[in-house]
Amino acid sequence: MTEKPKVRVRFAPSPTGYLHIGNLRSALFSYLYARHTQGSFILRIEDTDRARLVEDAVDYVKENLLWLGLNWDEGIEKGGEHGPYVQSERLNLYAEHAEALVEQGKAYRDYTSSQRLEGLRQHAQKAKQPFKFTKDMAQLEPDHKDDPFVIRFEIKPGPNVIWNDAVWGEQTWKRKVLDDFVALKSDGFPTYNFAVVVDDHLMEISHVLRGQEFLSTTPKNILVYEAFDWQIPQFVHLPPVLGPDKSKLSKRHGAKSALEYRDAGYLSEAVFNYLASLGFNDGTTQEIYTPAELAKVFNLGRIQASPAIFDPDRLDWMNGVHIRQMTTKQLLVRSAEFWPPEAKKFDEAYRLKVLELIKERLKYFAEIPELTSFFFTDPKLNIKPDSQPMLLKVVNKLEDSDFSEKDLENRLRALVAAEDLKTGQVFGIIRLAVTGKTAAPGLFETLHVLGKETSLRRLRHAAGA
């Protein structure tokens, strides 16, 4: 029995800016498919666009992936670090393969100057025709010995380019609309359409998962595969991720990089879960998954062709669910850097009680200072004078309380009944006096955690006593 080829996928970002949600989703789907099939997930940096390189972008890419838990399996060993493959370190490979195609008559050296090339483009534009470069337009011999040249891949006459995409089904592209594209630039760097094929072949990539915007490059990629007589991988073009208004996703829709979510106090496993839901479902109504559960159920056949809609509110909800699935002790450890400075003066037991109170309302850790500050610092108050007599009665009612939640509730409800007042009105005054807020966790629970001494001191202060 023939052994089934091992699945090998890659994530190959260009270090030209921050990783947006669409890129991260492509990385996540590749990672999940590798884990689902016990295959390999490879990281490759495609840095051949030298004009748009961003300093430290490679480190930024790696940090994003590692925070999400997308650990790559293969790369180059550098000083003990398992680094990614980097295209700028592989230039000799692209040059060798480009020259091989020239020798076989499948590519050619083009000495056309940039000025003449621009003139040809303008001529096509004036004639209102698409610009398509062909070999008969090229300058095949140099004017001078050291004239620069590019190597162009020649699109020879032939049948339509046809392939089956895992998401979009059978695709057909007319060969006659394709131009002779540059494979190797005059500076020795390859273009995307050439380098991606050479690398994917040499790295034995079996499945190419990438954004839908790369569909139009696939015919050229396939022709390069065929020119070398190489095995063509399975193409999986993922639908775009759009904003709530169905326009191209951007930061104005609330989309951030993975590290921005980390810095706002989102759980990596929640962001992982949410990204996986953008264009994939396993056919059930389940929404909350661990990374391991997602790897188990992920398959290419369940990727949806329709665009995914990014919803910040749903991400917040999902992060909140993941928060509430953790123990309070786990949350205290995970949220340590987000607590207000004043919290450090209080012991862990007290902070655990505080966290238990806000856990149900917490969407992400950056909210902790706003939700908890009054537990550590006396609030600034704006109590109306006509509320102060009632607060004095509250103080008198609670002075001999044991400050258990049950006793607090019994005493305060009895006071409201005796005064023939509305519960919401009285409780609202008490809440404002002890927290400085009109909205806070349950009143009895809050008073209990604050403790008798702090609660009565704040109540007396608010009452003007």
XYZ file of C-alpha atoms in Angstrom, residues 11 26 30 173 209 357 387 422 451:
9
model
C 2.719 30.752 6.159
C -4.412 32.486 6.862
C -2.551 26.633 7.760
C -7.907 31.126 -16.805
C -3.487 28.251 1.897
C -16.726 39.841 41.740
C -28.793 61.985 50.530
C -37.585 52.455 46.826
C -14.899 44.937 54.468
